[in-house]
Amino acid sequence: MASHDEGKIRLPALPVELGGESDRTDRASSTTTYLDHTSNQNKDGNTRHFSLSGAGQLSLDDVASVQVQIRDLEVSVNTAPSWLAPSTYPNLFKSKFNTAAEMKTLLHSVNADLAPGSLTAIIGGSGSGKTTLLNTVAERIVSSRLHQEGVVTFNGEPGVHTVRHAYVMQQDILLPTLTVRETLRYAADLRLPSATKRQDRWRIVEEVIRELGLKECADTRIGNSQHRGCSGGEKRRVSIGVQLLANPSILFLDEPTTGLDATSAYQLVRTLKALANKGRTIITTIHQPRSEIWKLFDNIIILTRGSPAYSGDASECIPWFESQGFPIPAFVNPAEFVIDIAAIDNRTPELETKSSLRVESLQRHWKQESEKVFLPLGGVISQSHRHHRRILSHGHEERAGFLRQLRVLTCRTFKVTYRDPMGMTAALLEAVLLGAITGYMFWNVGRDQAGIRSRQGGLYITAGLQGYLILLFEVYRLTIDMPTFDRENSENCVDALPFILSRRLARMPTEDVPVPFIFSVLMYFMSGFDRDAGKFFTFFAITLLNQYVSVACAMTCVTAVRHFPGASLMANLIYTIQSIACGMFVQSSSIPVYVRWIKWAAYNVCIRTGT
């Protein structure tokens, strides 16, 4: 691989909805970036370069240091009702079609200096703006209704895409039937450059396992609520490990300790501290950390109502509050103390007024202090400038090719499928039962006029009922698998076409061919159709095609609606309309011409072919 392809990685981005016009996830936040000239100085003053090209040695110990500087960051959103935001329709009618801009401030006057190799915590009460600040710095939200001002630089350059970065979201989206080692190996196959040899990829995986303390559970399945596997803390470290494979210089984490017990949370933050000690800049939101966790942080940003009450060195946080007349009592957790001081008490109007005055005083005094502590960087990053940088990042990305994605995803899907014996058994058992029941109902039908009508009914059942069951089953499975695809697709690791094809290739020997074949054998011969090989295989081919079109219809429904209730409702609606228009109940010539096309919309065309 040429030298200009070295140092490319892929990073994640997930949707953050703001309920407005043209809201979308910034997919560029997960694109590969050029880092050929990125370097840092080791203790001896020598410049270190990290390469993911596969041409050199891969190592997680070589990290390009990155300093993050935030100046006068302000974020506001237009909350005016919009015709393009269905969630605002009630307010739209209440406002009598008044769509004038109504700006709501989300962040105000945020300043920070985050040194390389530091662990920074963003804390505050619920709704204080923690996640908004994290996502803004990580450039993970873009909306036409969002307005942003201020400067965020990385080593003096605007735009997070100038450096390697990774984002770990709050939920652990992992495949439960894979082990920890398998999860990381498949992630490495999709993320690391194509020129990287398998031995190097697996060596990096083992290095990540050691780095995150996952050696004891490396061969344990991830597990879920039905099947026990890794603990919550181990799953969270696996999620971090998936992102760590790209050796990011900056690691963003959204409340990584949520849902963990005190011990697991402490161990996780200790792991983050160890990663920071190797030169990474780690920024995380966290909710009420224990005192031992508080001591691990290098920097603290305390937010209240979108404005900082403090932003700086963790060791100076408590002295600052004491200087403002809020001494910490003995034996009190510092984190809980500062969160309580910077929170609004809504229990009574009197308490709310008192706490609001306290918070406003803290914000005002810290803003005055910020003007002394944080020197201006100069220049404001325009939205057009950010967009230009994202376009450049997209143009320079390197990702796994189509064939590599198809191979890796097919192997992974096949492994997940055969490790789910209940799913395979259910699919095969459904074919046997449905074929036997329908075959018995149409047992050896005659060749008279009544028999002809019965044969037509049998063909309708073949195309309709079998396809309907496959349709619902695939909708259910896709709603489970789509979160994984969404995460990997947003990270620019997986495309839609390899994902779709890999599902069918992996399930062809276990489901796609056996299920329609078993059903066809039982239904065809029990119903007394002609004992002709050509006609039987025509019947089987139509049943097989019917299954694939049902799967395609399920994919369409889940693409439109990600959750099962909505996707299944959409699938049922499509099936009902097509069943009515298939020609079985109403002759096609009798259907109005402007709706007659519906019969060709999807798989009920098989009914017309069969009858």
Coordinates of C-alpha atoms in Angstrom, one line a residue:
M1 CA 0.0 0.0 0.0
A2 CA 1.2 3.5 -0.8
S3 CA 2.4 5.6 2.0
H4 CA -0.5 8.1 1.7
D5 CA -2.9 5.3 2.7
E6 CA -1.3 4.8 6.0
G7 CA -3.0 5.8 9.3
K8 CA -6.5 5.4 8.1
I9 CA -9.2 4.3 10.6
R10 CA -13.0 4.2 10.9
L11 CA -14.9 5.6 13.8
P12 CA -18.6 5.4 15.0
A13 CA -21.5 7.8 14.7
L14 CA -25.0 7.2 15.9
P15 CA -28.1 9.3 15.3
V16 CA -28.9 12.0 17.8
E17 CA -32.4 13.4 17.0
L18 CA -33.2 17.0 17.5
G19 CA -36.7 16.8 16.0
G20 CA -36.2 19.3 13.2
E21 CA -35.8 19.8 9.5
S22 CA -33.1 17.9 7.7
D23 CA -31.8 16.4 11.0
R24 CA -29.2 13.8 10.3
T25 CA -26.3 12.1 11.9
D26 CA -22.9 13.4 10.8
R27 CA -21.6 10.3 9.1
A28 CA -18.3 12.0 8.5
S29 CA -17.6 11.8 12.1
S30 CA -16.8 8.2 11.6
T31 CA -14.8 8.5 8.4
T32 CA -11.2 7.6 7.9
T33 CA -8.7 10.4 8.0
Y34 CA -5.2 11.0 6.9
L35 CA -2.7 11.1 9.7
D36 CA 0.5 10.5 7.8
H37 CA 2.1 13.6 9.5
T38 CA 0.6 13.0 12.9
S39 CA 3.2 12.4 15.5
N40 CA 4.0 13.0 19.1
Q41 CA 7.1 13.3 21.2
N42 CA 8.2 10.6 23.5
K43 CA 10.2 11.2 26.7
D44 CA 13.4 11.2 24.8
G45 CA 12.2 13.9 22.4
N46 CA 11.9 11.5 19.5
T47 CA 8.9 11.7 17.2
R48 CA 6.7 8.7 17.2
H49 CA 4.4 7.7 14.3
F50 CA 1.6 5.2 14.4
S51 CA 0.7 3.3 11.2
L52 CA -2.3 1.1 10.5
S53 CA -1.2 0.4 7.0
G54 CA -0.1 -3.1 7.7
A55 CA 3.3 -2.3 6.3
G56 CA 4.8 -1.6 9.7
Q57 CA 4.3 -3.0 13.2
L58 CA 1.0 -2.2 14.7
S59 CA 0.9 -1.3 18.4
L60 CA -1.5 0.4 20.8
D61 CA 1.4 2.0 22.7
D62 CA 2.2 4.5 19.9
V63 CA -0.4 7.2 20.4
A64 CA -0.4 10.6 18.7
S65 CA -0.9 13.2 21.5
V66 CA -3.8 15.6 21.0
Q67 CA -4.7 18.7 23.0
V68 CA -8.3 19.8 22.9
Q69 CA -9.2 23.5 23.4
I70 CA -12.7 24.8 23.7
R71 CA -13.5 28.6 23.6
D72 CA -16.8 30.3 24.1
L73 CA -18.8 27.3 22.8
E74 CA -22.5 28.0 22.4
V75 CA -25.2 25.8 21.0
S76 CA -28.8 26.6 20.5
V77 CA -31.7 24.9 18.7
N78 CA -34.7 26.3 16.9
T79 CA -37.7 24.9 18.7
A80 CA -40.3 26.5 16.5
P81 CA -42.9 24.1 15.1
S82 CA -42.0 22.7 11.7
W83 CA -44.0 20.9 9.0
L84 CA -41.0 18.6 8.5
A85 CA -41.0 17.5 12.2
P86 CA -44.1 15.4 12.9
S87 CA -43.5 15.6 16.7
T88 CA -44.1 19.4 16.6
Y89 CA -47.5 19.1 14.7
P90 CA -49.6 19.8 17.9
N91 CA -47.6 23.0 18.6
L92 CA -47.8 23.9 14.9
F93 CA -51.5 24.1 15.0
K94 CA -51.6 25.8 18.4
S95 CA -49.3 28.5 17.1
K96 CA -51.6 29.2 14.2
F97 CA -48.9 28.4 11.7
N98 CA -46.4 30.7 13.2
T99 CA -43.0 29.2 12.4
A100 CA -40.9 32.1 13.6
A101 CA -37.5 31.1 15.1
E102 CA -37.7 30.2 18.8
M103 CA -34.2 29.5 19.9
K104 CA -33.4 27.5 23.0
T105 CA -29.9 27.6 24.4
L106 CA -28.4 24.2 25.0
L107 CA -24.8 25.3 25.8
H108 CA -23.5 28.7 26.8
S109 CA -19.9 30.0 27.3
V110 CA -18.2 26.7 27.6
N111 CA -14.4 26.9 27.8
A112 CA -11.9 24.1 28.5
D113 CA -8.2 23.1 28.0
L114 CA -7.8 19.3 27.8
A115 CA -4.2 18.2 27.7
P116 CA -2.9 15.1 26.0
G117 CA -3.0 12.0 28.2
S118 CA -5.7 13.4 30.4
L119 CA -9.0 11.9 31.6
T120 CA -11.8 14.5 31.6
A121 CA -15.2 14.1 33.2
I122 CA -18.3 16.1 32.2
I123 CA -20.7 16.0 35.2
G124 CA -23.9 17.6 36.1
G125 CA -27.5 16.9 36.9
S126 CA -30.0 15.5 34.4
G127 CA -30.6 17.9 31.5
S128 CA -27.5 19.9 32.3
G129 CA -26.1 19.5 28.8
K130 CA -23.5 16.8 29.4
T131 CA -24.2 14.7 26.4
T132 CA -24.9 17.7 24.2
L133 CA -21.4 19.0 25.0
L134 CA -19.8 15.6 24.4
N135 CA -21.6 15.2 21.0
T136 CA -20.8 18.8 20.0
V137 CA -17.1 18.4 20.6
A138 CA -17.2 15.0 18.8
E139 CA -19.2 16.6 16.0
R140 CA -21.9 13.9 16.1
I141 CA -25.0 16.0 15.6
V142 CA -25.8 18.1 12.6
S143 CA -29.1 19.8 12.0
S144 CA -30.5 22.7 10.1
R145 CA -32.2 23.8 13.3
L146 CA -29.0 23.8 15.2
H147 CA -26.9 26.9 15.6
Q148 CA -23.3 26.7 17.0
E149 CA -20.8 29.4 17.8
G150 CA -17.3 29.2 19.3
V151 CA -14.1 27.4 18.7
V152 CA -13.1 23.8 19.2
T153 CA -9.6 22.9 18.1
F154 CA -7.5 19.7 18.2
N155 CA -3.8 20.4 18.2
G156 CA -4.7 23.9 17.0
E157 CA -6.7 22.6 14.1
P158 CA -10.5 22.9 13.9
G159 CA -12.5 19.7 13.3
V160 CA -12.2 16.4 15.1
H161 CA -11.5 14.7 11.8
T162 CA -8.0 16.0 11.8
V163 CA -7.2 13.5 14.5
R164 CA -7.9 9.8 15.2
H165 CA -11.0 9.6 17.4
A166 CA -13.5 7.1 18.6
Y167 CA -16.9 7.3 20.3
V168 CA -18.3 4.7 22.7
M169 CA -22.0 5.1 23.2
Q170 CA -24.0 4.4 26.3
Q171 CA -25.6 1.1 25.0
D172 CA -23.5 -2.0 24.4
I173 CA -24.5 -3.2 20.9
L174 CA -22.8 -6.6 20.7
L175 CA -23.8 -10.0 19.2
P176 CA -24.7 -12.1 22.2
T177 CA -23.7 -15.5 20.7
L178 CA -20.1 -14.4 19.9
T179 CA -17.3 -14.6 22.4
V180 CA -15.2 -11.6 23.4
R181 CA -12.3 -12.7 21.3
E182 CA -14.5 -13.4 18.3
T183 CA -16.2 -10.0 18.6
L184 CA -12.9 -8.2 18.5
R185 CA -11.5 -10.3 15.7
Y186 CA -14.5 -9.7 13.4
A187 CA -14.2 -6.0 14.3
A188 CA -10.5 -6.0 13.5
D189 CA -11.3 -7.7 10.1
L190 CA -13.7 -4.9 9.2
R191 CA -11.8 -1.9 10.7
L192 CA -8.1 -2.5 10.1
P193 CA -6.6 -1.7 6.6
S194 CA -6.8 -4.5 4.0
A195 CA -3.1 -4.7 3.8
T196 CA -2.8 -5.8 7.4
K197 CA -2.1 -9.5 7.7
R198 CA -4.3 -11.7 9.7
Q199 CA -1.5 -12.5 12.2
D200 CA -1.1 -8.7 12.8
R201 CA -4.8 -8.2 13.2
W202 CA -5.1 -11.0 15.8
R203 CA -2.0 -9.7 17.6
I204 CA -3.7 -6.3 18.0
V205 CA -6.8 -8.1 19.3
E206 CA -4.8 -9.9 21.9
E207 CA -3.2 -6.6 22.8
V208 CA -6.6 -5.0 23.3
I209 CA -7.7 -7.9 25.4
R210 CA -4.7 -7.5 27.7
E211 CA -5.0 -3.7 27.8
L212 CA -8.7 -3.9 28.9
G213 CA -8.3 -6.8 31.3
L214 CA -10.5 -9.1 29.3
K215 CA -8.2 -12.1 29.3
E216 CA -10.3 -14.2 31.8
C217 CA -13.5 -13.7 29.8
A218 CA -11.9 -13.7 26.3
D219 CA -13.6 -17.0 25.4
T220 CA -16.8 -16.3 27.1
R221 CA -19.9 -15.4 25.0
I222 CA -21.2 -11.9 25.3
G223 CA -24.6 -13.2 26.4
N224 CA -28.0 -11.4 26.9
S225 CA -31.0 -11.6 29.2
Q226 CA -31.9 -15.1 28.1
H227 CA -28.4 -16.6 28.1
R228 CA -25.8 -15.6 30.7
G229 CA -22.4 -14.4 29.5
C230 CA -20.2 -11.5 30.3
S231 CA -20.9 -9.1 33.1
G232 CA -22.1 -5.6 32.4
G233 CA -18.6 -4.2 33.1
E234 CA -17.0 -6.7 30.8
K235 CA -19.5 -5.9 28.0
R236 CA -18.7 -2.2 28.4
R237 CA -15.0 -2.9 28.1
V238 CA -15.6 -5.0 25.0
S239 CA -17.5 -2.0 23.5
I240 CA -14.4 0.2 24.3
G241 CA -12.1 -2.5 22.8
V242 CA -14.0 -2.4 19.5
Q243 CA -13.3 1.3 19.2
L244 CA -9.7 0.9 20.6
L245 CA -8.7 -1.3 17.7
A246 CA -8.3 1.9 15.6
N247 CA -5.8 3.2 18.3
P248 CA -7.6 6.6 18.7
S249 CA -5.9 9.6 20.1
I250 CA -9.2 10.9 21.5
L251 CA -11.8 8.6 23.0
F252 CA -15.3 10.0 23.7
L253 CA -17.6 8.0 26.1
D254 CA -21.2 8.7 26.9
E255 CA -21.9 7.7 30.5
P256 CA -19.9 4.5 30.4
T257 CA -20.7 3.6 34.0
T258 CA -24.4 3.7 33.6
G259 CA -26.0 0.4 34.7
L260 CA -22.8 -0.9 36.4
D261 CA -22.4 -1.6 40.1
A262 CA -19.9 0.5 42.1
T263 CA -17.1 -1.9 41.8
S264 CA -17.5 -2.4 38.0
A265 CA -17.7 1.3 37.5
Y266 CA -14.5 1.9 39.5
Q267 CA -12.7 -0.8 37.5
L268 CA -13.9 0.7 34.2
V269 CA -12.7 4.2 35.1
R270 CA -9.4 2.8 36.2
T271 CA -9.1 1.2 32.8
L272 CA -9.8 4.5 31.2
K273 CA -7.2 6.2 33.4
A274 CA -4.6 3.6 32.2
L275 CA -5.5 4.3 28.6
A276 CA -5.1 8.0 29.3
N277 CA -1.7 7.5 30.9
K278 CA -0.5 6.1 27.5
G279 CA -1.2 9.5 25.8
R280 CA -4.8 9.3 24.9
T281 CA -7.1 12.3 25.5
I282 CA -10.3 10.7 27.1
I283 CA -13.5 12.7 27.5
T284 CA -16.5 11.1 29.2
T285 CA -19.8 12.1 30.7
I286 CA -20.5 10.5 34.0
H287 CA -23.4 10.5 36.5
Q288 CA -22.6 10.8 40.2
P289 CA -19.2 9.1 40.4
R290 CA -18.0 7.7 43.7
S291 CA -15.2 9.5 45.5
E292 CA -12.5 6.9 44.4
I293 CA -13.6 7.6 40.8
W294 CA -13.4 11.3 41.3
K295 CA -9.7 11.1 42.3
L296 CA -8.9 9.4 38.9
F297 CA -10.0 12.4 36.9
D298 CA -7.5 15.0 35.6
N299 CA -10.1 17.6 34.5
I300 CA -13.6 18.3 35.6
I301 CA -16.3 20.2 33.6
I302 CA -19.4 20.9 35.8
L303 CA -22.5 21.9 33.8
T304 CA -25.7 23.4 35.0
R305 CA -28.4 24.5 32.6
G306 CA -25.9 24.3 29.8
S307 CA -23.4 26.6 31.4
P308 CA -20.2 25.7 33.3
A309 CA -20.0 26.2 37.0
Y310 CA -16.4 25.0 36.8
S311 CA -14.1 23.8 34.1
G312 CA -10.5 23.0 34.9
D313 CA -8.1 20.9 36.9
A314 CA -9.9 18.4 39.2
S315 CA -7.6 19.2 42.1
E316 CA -8.7 22.9 42.0
C317 CA -12.4 22.2 41.8
I318 CA -13.2 21.9 45.5
P319 CA -10.9 24.9 46.4
W320 CA -12.8 27.0 43.8
F321 CA -16.2 26.1 45.4
E322 CA -14.8 26.9 48.8
S323 CA -13.7 30.3 47.6
Q324 CA -17.3 30.9 46.5
G325 CA -18.6 30.2 50.0
F326 CA -19.4 26.5 49.7
P327 CA -17.0 24.5 51.8
I328 CA -17.3 20.8 51.5
P329 CA -18.4 18.9 54.7
A330 CA -16.3 16.2 56.1
F331 CA -16.7 12.6 54.7
V332 CA -18.8 13.8 51.7
N333 CA -18.3 12.6 48.2
P334 CA -16.9 15.6 46.2
A335 CA -18.8 14.7 43.1
E336 CA -22.1 14.5 44.9
F337 CA -21.3 17.8 46.7
V338 CA -20.6 19.8 43.6
I339 CA -23.5 18.3 41.7
D340 CA -25.9 19.3 44.5
I341 CA -24.4 22.8 44.7
A342 CA -24.8 23.3 40.9
A343 CA -28.3 21.8 40.7
I344 CA -31.7 23.4 40.7
D345 CA -34.0 22.3 43.5
N346 CA -37.6 22.1 42.1
R347 CA -39.3 20.7 45.2
T348 CA -40.9 24.0 46.2
P349 CA -41.0 27.5 44.6
E350 CA -38.9 28.9 47.4
L351 CA -36.2 26.3 47.0
E352 CA -36.2 26.7 43.3
T353 CA -35.8 30.5 43.6
K354 CA -33.0 30.1 46.1
S355 CA -31.1 27.4 44.1
S356 CA -31.5 29.4 40.9
L357 CA -29.9 32.4 42.5
R358 CA -27.0 30.2 43.7
V359 CA -26.5 28.6 40.3
E360 CA -26.6 32.0 38.5
S361 CA -24.0 33.3 40.9
L362 CA -21.8 30.3 40.2
Q363 CA -22.2 30.7 36.5
R364 CA -21.5 34.4 36.6
H365 CA -18.4 34.1 38.7
W366 CA -17.0 31.2 36.7
K367 CA -17.5 33.2 33.5
Q368 CA -15.5 36.0 34.9
E369 CA -12.8 33.6 35.9
S370 CA -12.8 32.0 32.5
E371 CA -11.9 35.3 30.8
K372 CA -8.7 35.3 32.9
V373 CA -7.8 31.6 32.7
F374 CA -8.7 30.7 29.0
L375 CA -6.9 32.9 26.5
P376 CA -8.8 33.4 23.2
L377 CA -7.8 31.2 20.2
G378 CA -9.2 33.5 17.6
G379 CA -11.4 32.6 14.7
V380 CA -14.8 31.0 14.6
I381 CA -15.4 27.7 12.9
S382 CA -18.2 28.2 10.4
Q383 CA -20.6 25.4 9.5
S384 CA -19.5 25.6 5.9
H385 CA -15.9 25.1 7.0
R386 CA -16.9 22.0 9.0
H387 CA -18.8 20.7 6.0
H388 CA -15.8 21.2 3.7
R389 CA -13.6 19.3 6.1
R390 CA -16.1 16.4 6.2
I391 CA -16.1 16.2 2.5
L392 CA -12.3 16.0 2.5
S393 CA -12.5 13.3 5.1
H394 CA -15.0 11.3 3.0
G395 CA -12.7 11.6 0.0
H396 CA -9.7 10.2 1.9
E397 CA -11.4 7.3 3.5
E398 CA -10.2 3.7 3.1
R399 CA -12.6 1.0 4.1
A400 CA -13.0 -2.7 3.7
G401 CA -13.9 -3.7 0.1
F402 CA -17.1 -5.3 -0.9
L403 CA -15.8 -8.8 -1.1
R404 CA -14.0 -8.5 2.3
Q405 CA -17.1 -7.2 3.9
L406 CA -19.2 -10.0 2.4
R407 CA -16.7 -12.7 3.5
V408 CA -16.4 -11.4 7.1
L409 CA -20.1 -10.8 7.5
T410 CA -21.1 -14.1 6.0
C411 CA -18.7 -16.0 8.3
R412 CA -20.0 -14.0 11.3
T413 CA -23.7 -14.5 10.4
F414 CA -23.2 -18.2 9.8
K415 CA -21.6 -18.6 13.2
V416 CA -24.3 -16.6 14.9
T417 CA -27.0 -18.7 13.1
Y418 CA -25.7 -22.1 14.0
R419 CA -25.2 -21.0 17.6
D420 CA -28.9 -20.3 17.7
P421 CA -30.3 -23.9 17.5
M422 CA -33.8 -22.7 18.6
G423 CA -34.0 -20.3 15.7
M424 CA -33.0 -23.0 13.2
T425 CA -35.2 -25.6 14.7
A426 CA -38.2 -23.2 14.7
A427 CA -37.7 -22.4 11.0
L428 CA -37.5 -26.1 10.0
L429 CA -40.3 -27.1 12.3
E430 CA -42.5 -24.4 10.9
A431 CA -41.9 -25.8 7.4
V432 CA -42.7 -29.4 8.5
L433 CA -45.9 -28.5 10.4
L434 CA -47.2 -26.0 7.9
G435 CA -46.5 -28.4 5.0
A436 CA -48.1 -31.3 6.8
I437 CA -51.2 -29.4 7.9
T438 CA -51.9 -27.8 4.5
G439 CA -51.0 -31.0 2.7
Y440 CA -53.5 -32.9 4.8
M441 CA -56.2 -30.2 4.3
F442 CA -55.7 -30.5 0.5
W443 CA -55.1 -34.3 0.6
N444 CA -55.2 -35.8 -2.9
V445 CA -57.7 -33.3 -4.3
G446 CA -59.7 -34.5 -7.3
R447 CA -59.5 -33.3 -10.9
D448 CA -63.1 -32.3 -11.3
Q449 CA -64.4 -28.7 -11.1
A450 CA -64.4 -28.6 -7.3
G451 CA -60.9 -30.1 -7.3
I452 CA -59.7 -27.3 -9.7
R453 CA -61.0 -24.7 -7.3
S454 CA -59.3 -26.5 -4.4
R455 CA -56.0 -26.6 -6.3
Q456 CA -56.2 -22.9 -6.8
G457 CA -56.8 -22.5 -3.0
G458 CA -53.8 -24.7 -2.4
L459 CA -51.6 -22.5 -4.6
Y460 CA -52.8 -19.4 -2.8
I461 CA -52.0 -20.9 0.6
T462 CA -48.5 -21.9 -0.8
A463 CA -47.8 -18.4 -1.9
G464 CA -49.6 -16.5 0.8
L465 CA -49.4 -18.2 4.1
Q466 CA -45.8 -19.6 3.8
G467 CA -44.6 -16.2 2.6
Y468 CA -46.5 -14.4 5.4
L469 CA -44.9 -16.4 8.1
I470 CA -41.4 -15.9 6.7
L471 CA -42.2 -12.2 6.4
L472 CA -43.0 -11.8 10.1
F473 CA -40.1 -14.0 11.2
E474 CA -37.6 -12.0 9.2
V475 CA -39.1 -8.7 10.4
Y476 CA -38.5 -9.9 14.0
R477 CA -34.9 -11.0 13.4
L478 CA -34.0 -7.9 11.5
T479 CA -35.2 -5.6 14.3
I480 CA -32.8 -7.4 16.5
D481 CA -29.9 -7.3 14.1
M482 CA -30.3 -3.8 12.7
P483 CA -28.8 -2.0 15.7
T484 CA -25.5 -3.8 15.0
F485 CA -25.7 -2.8 11.3
D486 CA -26.6 0.8 12.2
R487 CA -23.5 1.0 14.4
E488 CA -21.1 -0.6 12.0
N489 CA -22.6 1.3 9.0
S490 CA -22.2 4.7 10.9
E491 CA -18.6 3.7 11.5
N492 CA -18.1 3.2 7.7
C493 CA -17.2 -0.5 8.3
V494 CA -20.2 -2.1 6.7
D495 CA -22.3 -1.3 3.7
A496 CA -26.0 -2.2 3.2
L497 CA -25.5 -4.6 0.2
P498 CA -22.8 -6.9 1.8
F499 CA -25.0 -7.0 5.0
I500 CA -28.1 -8.1 3.1
L501 CA -26.3 -10.6 0.9
S502 CA -24.3 -12.1 3.8
R503 CA -27.5 -12.9 5.7
R504 CA -28.8 -14.9 2.8
L505 CA -25.5 -16.6 2.0
A506 CA -25.0 -17.6 5.6
R507 CA -28.6 -19.0 6.0
M508 CA -28.8 -20.6 2.6
P509 CA -27.7 -24.1 3.7
T510 CA -29.6 -24.0 7.0
E511 CA -32.8 -22.2 6.2
D512 CA -33.3 -20.5 2.8
V513 CA -33.2 -23.8 0.8
P514 CA -34.3 -26.4 3.3
V515 CA -37.4 -24.6 4.6
P516 CA -39.1 -24.1 1.2
F517 CA -37.9 -27.5 0.0
I518 CA -39.5 -29.3 3.0
F519 CA -42.7 -27.4 2.6
S520 CA -42.8 -28.0 -1.1
V521 CA -42.3 -31.8 -0.8
L522 CA -45.0 -32.1 1.8
M523 CA -47.5 -29.8 0.2
Y524 CA -47.0 -30.8 -3.4
F525 CA -47.2 -34.6 -3.1
M526 CA -49.8 -34.7 -0.3
S527 CA -52.1 -32.5 -2.4
G528 CA -51.9 -34.9 -5.3
F529 CA -50.3 -32.5 -7.8
D530 CA -48.8 -34.1 -11.0
R531 CA -46.0 -36.5 -10.2
D532 CA -43.7 -34.7 -12.7
A533 CA -40.2 -33.7 -11.7
G534 CA -40.3 -30.6 -13.9
K535 CA -43.5 -29.4 -12.4
F536 CA -42.4 -30.1 -8.9
F537 CA -39.2 -28.1 -9.3
T538 CA -41.2 -25.3 -10.8
F539 CA -43.4 -25.4 -7.7
F540 CA -40.3 -25.4 -5.5
A541 CA -38.7 -22.6 -7.4
I542 CA -41.8 -20.4 -7.0
T543 CA -41.9 -21.2 -3.3
L544 CA -38.2 -20.4 -3.0
L545 CA -38.6 -17.1 -4.9
N546 CA -41.6 -16.3 -2.7
Q547 CA -39.4 -16.7 0.4
Y548 CA -36.7 -14.4 -0.9
V549 CA -39.3 -11.7 -1.9
S550 CA -40.8 -12.0 1.6
V551 CA -37.4 -11.4 3.0
A552 CA -36.9 -8.4 0.8
C553 CA -40.3 -7.0 1.9
A554 CA -39.2 -7.5 5.5
M555 CA -36.0 -5.6 4.8
T556 CA -38.0 -2.7 3.3
C557 CA -40.3 -2.5 6.4
V558 CA -37.4 -2.6 8.9
T559 CA -35.5 0.0 6.9
A560 CA -38.5 2.3 7.2
V561 CA -39.3 1.5 10.9
R562 CA -36.6 0.1 13.1
H563 CA -38.8 -1.3 15.9
F564 CA -40.8 -4.5 15.6
P565 CA -44.4 -3.1 16.4
G566 CA -44.1 -0.5 13.6
A567 CA -42.3 -2.7 11.1
S568 CA -44.7 -5.6 11.6
L569 CA -47.7 -3.3 11.2
M570 CA -46.3 -2.0 8.0
A571 CA -45.6 -5.6 6.8
N572 CA -49.1 -6.7 7.6
L573 CA -50.5 -3.7 5.7
I574 CA -48.5 -4.5 2.6
Y575 CA -49.5 -8.2 2.8
T576 CA -53.2 -7.4 3.2
I577 CA -53.3 -5.0 0.2
Q578 CA -51.4 -7.4 -2.0
S579 CA -53.6 -10.3 -1.0
I580 CA -56.7 -8.4 -1.9
A581 CA -55.3 -7.3 -5.3
C582 CA -53.6 -10.7 -6.2
G583 CA -56.6 -11.8 -8.4
M584 CA -57.7 -14.6 -6.2
F585 CA -60.7 -12.8 -4.8
V586 CA -61.3 -10.1 -7.4
Q587 CA -60.5 -10.6 -11.1
S588 CA -57.7 -8.3 -12.2
S589 CA -59.8 -7.0 -15.1
S590 CA -62.4 -5.8 -12.6
I591 CA -59.9 -3.8 -10.5
P592 CA -59.8 -0.1 -11.4
V593 CA -56.8 0.5 -13.6
Y594 CA -55.3 3.1 -11.3
V595 CA -54.9 0.6 -8.5
R596 CA -54.4 -2.6 -10.7
W597 CA -50.6 -2.2 -10.5
I598 CA -50.7 -3.2 -6.8
K599 CA -50.9 -6.8 -7.8
W600 CA -47.3 -6.6 -9.2
A601 CA -45.9 -4.8 -6.2
A602 CA -44.3 -7.8 -4.5
Y603 CA -44.4 -11.5 -3.9
N604 CA -48.1 -12.1 -4.6
V605 CA -47.2 -12.1 -8.3
C606 CA -46.3 -15.7 -7.5
I607 CA -50.0 -16.4 -7.0
R608 CA -50.9 -15.2 -10.4
T609 CA -48.0 -17.3 -11.9
G610 CA -49.2 -20.4 -10.0
T611 CA -52.9 -20.0 -10.7

